[in-house]
Coordinates of C-alpha atoms and ligand atoms in Angstrom, one line a residue:
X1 CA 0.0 0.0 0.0
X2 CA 1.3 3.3 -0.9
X3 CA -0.4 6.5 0.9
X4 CA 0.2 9.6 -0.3
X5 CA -1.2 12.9 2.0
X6 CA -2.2 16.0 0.7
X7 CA -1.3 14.7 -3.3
X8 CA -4.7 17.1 -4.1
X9 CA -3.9 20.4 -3.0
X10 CA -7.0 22.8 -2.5
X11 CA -7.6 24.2 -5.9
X12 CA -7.4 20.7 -6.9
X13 CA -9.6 19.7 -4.4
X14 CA -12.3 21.9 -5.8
X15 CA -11.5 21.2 -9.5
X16 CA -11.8 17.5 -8.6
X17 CA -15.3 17.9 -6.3
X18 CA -16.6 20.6 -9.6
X19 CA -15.6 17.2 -12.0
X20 CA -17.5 15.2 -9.6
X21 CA -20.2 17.1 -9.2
X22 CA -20.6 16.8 -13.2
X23 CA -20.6 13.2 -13.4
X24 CA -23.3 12.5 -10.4
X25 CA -25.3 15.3 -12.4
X26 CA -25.2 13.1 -15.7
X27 CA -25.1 9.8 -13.5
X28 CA -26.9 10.3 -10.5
X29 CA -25.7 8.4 -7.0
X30 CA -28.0 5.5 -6.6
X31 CA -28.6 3.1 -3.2
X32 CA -26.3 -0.1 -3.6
X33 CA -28.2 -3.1 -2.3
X34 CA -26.4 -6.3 -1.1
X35 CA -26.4 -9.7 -3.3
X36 CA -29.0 -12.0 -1.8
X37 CA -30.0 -10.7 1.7
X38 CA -31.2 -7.6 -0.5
X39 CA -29.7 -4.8 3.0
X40 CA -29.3 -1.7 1.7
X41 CA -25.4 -0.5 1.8
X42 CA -25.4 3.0 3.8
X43 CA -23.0 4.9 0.9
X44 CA -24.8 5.7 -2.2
X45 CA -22.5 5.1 -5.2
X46 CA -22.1 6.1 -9.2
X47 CA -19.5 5.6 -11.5
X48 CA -17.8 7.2 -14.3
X49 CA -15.5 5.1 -17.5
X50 CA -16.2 2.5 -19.6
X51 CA -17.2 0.4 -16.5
X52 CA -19.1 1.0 -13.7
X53 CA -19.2 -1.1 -10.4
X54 CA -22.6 -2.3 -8.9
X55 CA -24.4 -4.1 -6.5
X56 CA -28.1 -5.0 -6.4
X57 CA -30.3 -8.5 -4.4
X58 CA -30.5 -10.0 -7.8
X59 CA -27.7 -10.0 -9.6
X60 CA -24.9 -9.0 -6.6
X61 CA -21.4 -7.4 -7.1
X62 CA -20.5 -7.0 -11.1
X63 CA -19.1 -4.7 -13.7
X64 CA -21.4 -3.3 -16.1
X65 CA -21.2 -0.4 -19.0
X66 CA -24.3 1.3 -17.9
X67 CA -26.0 3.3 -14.8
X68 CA -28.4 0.7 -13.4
X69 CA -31.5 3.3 -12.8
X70 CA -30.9 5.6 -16.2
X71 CA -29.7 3.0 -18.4
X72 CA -27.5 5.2 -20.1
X73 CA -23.0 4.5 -20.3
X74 CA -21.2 5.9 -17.8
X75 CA -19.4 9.7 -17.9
X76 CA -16.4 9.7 -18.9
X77 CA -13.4 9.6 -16.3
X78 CA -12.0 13.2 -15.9
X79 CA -8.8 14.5 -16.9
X80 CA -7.4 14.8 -13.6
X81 CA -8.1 11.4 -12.6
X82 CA -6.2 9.7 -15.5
X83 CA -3.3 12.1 -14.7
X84 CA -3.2 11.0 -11.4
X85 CA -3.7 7.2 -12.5
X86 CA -0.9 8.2 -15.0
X87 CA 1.8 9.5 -12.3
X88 CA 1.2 6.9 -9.0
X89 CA -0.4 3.9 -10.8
X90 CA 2.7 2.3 -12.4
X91 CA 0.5 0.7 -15.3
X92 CA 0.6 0.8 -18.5
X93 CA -2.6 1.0 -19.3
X94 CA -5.5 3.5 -18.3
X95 CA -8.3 3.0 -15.7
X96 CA -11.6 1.1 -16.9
X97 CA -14.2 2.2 -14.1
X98 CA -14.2 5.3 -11.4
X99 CA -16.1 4.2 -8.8
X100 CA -17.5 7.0 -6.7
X101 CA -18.8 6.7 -3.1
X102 CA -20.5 9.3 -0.8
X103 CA -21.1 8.6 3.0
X104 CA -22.9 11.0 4.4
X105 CA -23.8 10.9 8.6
X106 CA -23.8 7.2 9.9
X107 CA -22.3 6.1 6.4
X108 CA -19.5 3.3 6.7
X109 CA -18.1 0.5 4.6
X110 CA -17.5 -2.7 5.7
X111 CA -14.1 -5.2 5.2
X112 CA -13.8 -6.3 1.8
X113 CA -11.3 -6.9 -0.8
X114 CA -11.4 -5.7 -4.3
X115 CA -11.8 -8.7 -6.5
X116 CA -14.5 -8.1 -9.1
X117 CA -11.8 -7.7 -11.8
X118 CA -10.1 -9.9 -13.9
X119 CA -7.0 -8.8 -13.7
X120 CA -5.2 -8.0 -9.6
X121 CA -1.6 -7.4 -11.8
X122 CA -3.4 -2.8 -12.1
X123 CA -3.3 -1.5 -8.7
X124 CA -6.2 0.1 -7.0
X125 CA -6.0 4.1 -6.7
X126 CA -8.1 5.9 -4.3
X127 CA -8.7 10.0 -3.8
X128 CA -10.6 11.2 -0.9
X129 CA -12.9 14.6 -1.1
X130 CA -14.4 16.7 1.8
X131 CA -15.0 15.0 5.9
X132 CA -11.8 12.8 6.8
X133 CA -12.5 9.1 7.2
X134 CA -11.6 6.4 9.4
X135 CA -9.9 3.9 6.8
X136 CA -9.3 0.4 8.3
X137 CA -6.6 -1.6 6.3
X138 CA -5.3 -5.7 7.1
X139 CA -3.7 -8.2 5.3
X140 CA -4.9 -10.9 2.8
X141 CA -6.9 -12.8 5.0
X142 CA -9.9 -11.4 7.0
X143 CA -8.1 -12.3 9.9
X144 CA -4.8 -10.4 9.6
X145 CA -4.6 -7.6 12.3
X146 CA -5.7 -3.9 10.8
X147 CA -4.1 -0.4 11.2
X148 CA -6.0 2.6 11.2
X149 CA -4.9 5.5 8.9
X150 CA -7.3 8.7 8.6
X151 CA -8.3 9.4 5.2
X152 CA -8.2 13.6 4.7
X153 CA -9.9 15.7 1.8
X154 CA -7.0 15.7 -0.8
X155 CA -5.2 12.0 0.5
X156 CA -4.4 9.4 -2.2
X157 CA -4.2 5.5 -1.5
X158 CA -3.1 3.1 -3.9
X159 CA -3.2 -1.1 -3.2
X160 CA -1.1 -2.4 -5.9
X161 CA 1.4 -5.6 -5.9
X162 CA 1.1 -7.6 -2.1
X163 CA -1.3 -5.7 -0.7
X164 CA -4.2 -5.1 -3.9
X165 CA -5.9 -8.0 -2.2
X166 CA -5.7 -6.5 1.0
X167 CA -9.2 -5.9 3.2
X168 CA -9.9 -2.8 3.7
X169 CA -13.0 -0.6 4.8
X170 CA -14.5 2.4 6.2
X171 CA -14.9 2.1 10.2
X172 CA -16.9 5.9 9.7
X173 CA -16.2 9.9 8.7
X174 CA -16.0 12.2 10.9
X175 CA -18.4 15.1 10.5
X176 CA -17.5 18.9 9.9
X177 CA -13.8 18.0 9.3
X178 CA -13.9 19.6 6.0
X179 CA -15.4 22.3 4.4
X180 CA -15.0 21.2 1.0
X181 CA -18.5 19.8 0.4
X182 CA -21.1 22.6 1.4
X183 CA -23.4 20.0 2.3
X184 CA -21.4 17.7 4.7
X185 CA -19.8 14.1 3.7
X186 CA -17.1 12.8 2.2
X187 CA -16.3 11.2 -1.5
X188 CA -14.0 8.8 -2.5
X189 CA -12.9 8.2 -6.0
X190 CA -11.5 4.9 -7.0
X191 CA -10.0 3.7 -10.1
X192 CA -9.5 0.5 -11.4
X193 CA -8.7 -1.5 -14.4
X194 CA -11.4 -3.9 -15.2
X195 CA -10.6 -6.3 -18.2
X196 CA -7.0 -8.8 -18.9
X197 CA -5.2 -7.0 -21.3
X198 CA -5.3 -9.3 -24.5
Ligands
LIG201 C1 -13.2 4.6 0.9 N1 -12.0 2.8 -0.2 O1 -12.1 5.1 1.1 C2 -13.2 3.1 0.5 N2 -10.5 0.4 -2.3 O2 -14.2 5.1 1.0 C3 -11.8 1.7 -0.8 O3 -12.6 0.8 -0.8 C4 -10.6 1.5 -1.6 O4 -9.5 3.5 -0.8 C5 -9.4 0.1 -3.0 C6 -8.3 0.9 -3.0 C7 -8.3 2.1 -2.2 C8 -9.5 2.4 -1.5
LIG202 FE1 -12.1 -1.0 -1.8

C-alpha cells in the first residue's frame, strides 16, 4: 500500500469535487443493495469510464457499462483522474471504471477486498474529497490484524502488488472536518482497471 497525504492540493480539491459534481449530475448516486440478503449499503454510489461497479439482491457485485437506474453508459473519467492514475499507478494502461462513493452521517463500509476484476496485476487508486474518514486496512486474509490510517480531503491511497488484495473498509467519517463539500460528507474516488489485457 502506498499513501500519499495531501497529493490534491486545495484548488485541486475543488476542480476535482466541480468534475465530480458533473458526473453524479449526468449519473446520478444511486442506493447499492447487497447480493442475496437484498440490505441496503449506507453509501450511495455512481461511476464514471467505460465500466461501472454495482451491487443489487438480484444480480450481486458486477461490472457493467451502464447506470443501473438511467440505463445510459457511464461519464467519462475526468482528466485529472487519468493524470493521477498516470503519475502513481505504475500501469501501463489506463483505468476502466471510477467508482465514486459518498457517505454521508452514519455512512461506513465494511471489510472487503477488491476482487471483481479480472486482472489484480493494475493496482487500485483511491482519492478522498471533503470530511476525513476512518480507513481500516489488514492483510490478505480477513483475519490479519488492521491499522488505522485517517483518510483527509485531498489523500491518495493506492493497493497495488502484495497488498491489492488487502481488506480494507471504512470504520466511519468524521463530520464537519472539511469544508469542501457545502453540504457535509465525504467522497472517494477509486479507479481501477477492469478487463486482462489481451
Ligand atoms: C473509501 N475505499 O475510502 C473506500 N479500495 O471510501 C476503498 O474501498 C478502496 O480506498 C481500494 C483501494 C483504495 C481504496
Ligand atoms: Fe475498496
Amino acid at each position: 500500500m502506498q499513501y500519499f497525504p495531501q497529493m490534491f492540493d486545495e484548488t485541486a480539491q475543488v476542480a476535482l469535487l466541480a468534475a465530480a459534481r458533473l458526473v453524479i449530475a449526468d449519473a446520478p448516486l444511486f442506493a447499492p443493495t447487497m447480493p442475496r440478503s437484498g440490505n441496503k449499503m449506507s453509501v450511495r454510489m455512481t461511476n464514471c469510464g467505460p465500466f461501472g461497479w454495482v451491487t443489487d439482491k438480484e444480480r450481486g457485485y458486477r461490472y457493467q457499462p451502464t447506470h443501473p437506474m438511467t440505463g445510459k453508459t457511464w461519464p467519462p473519467i475526468p482528466p485529472s483522474l487519468l493524470d493521477l492514475w498516470d503519475e502513481v499507478a505504475g500501469y501501463p494502461l489506463p483505468p476502466e471504471a471510477c467508482l465514486i462513493n459518498y457517505y454521508e452521517g452514519q455512512a461506513k463500509m465494511g471489510l472487503h477486498q477488491d476482487k471483481d476484476e479480472e486482472d489484480f496485476s493494475a493496482p487500485v487508486l483511491s482519492v478522498s474529497l471533503g470530511d476525513t474518514g476512518l480507513f481500516r486496512v489488514g492483510g490478505r486474509s480477513r483475519q490479519d490484524p488492521t491499522r488505522k490510517l485517517e483518510l483527509k480531503s485531498g489523500d491518495v491511497v493506492v493497493l497495488g502488488g502484495e497488498d491489492r488484495l488487502a481488506y480494507h473498509g471504512i470504520d466511519r467519517i468524521l463530520p464537519g472536518t472539511s469544508d469542501l463539500i457545502a453540504e457535509g460528507g465525504r467522497l472517494n474516488l477509486t479507479l481501477r482497471r477492469v478487463t486482462k489485457p489481451k
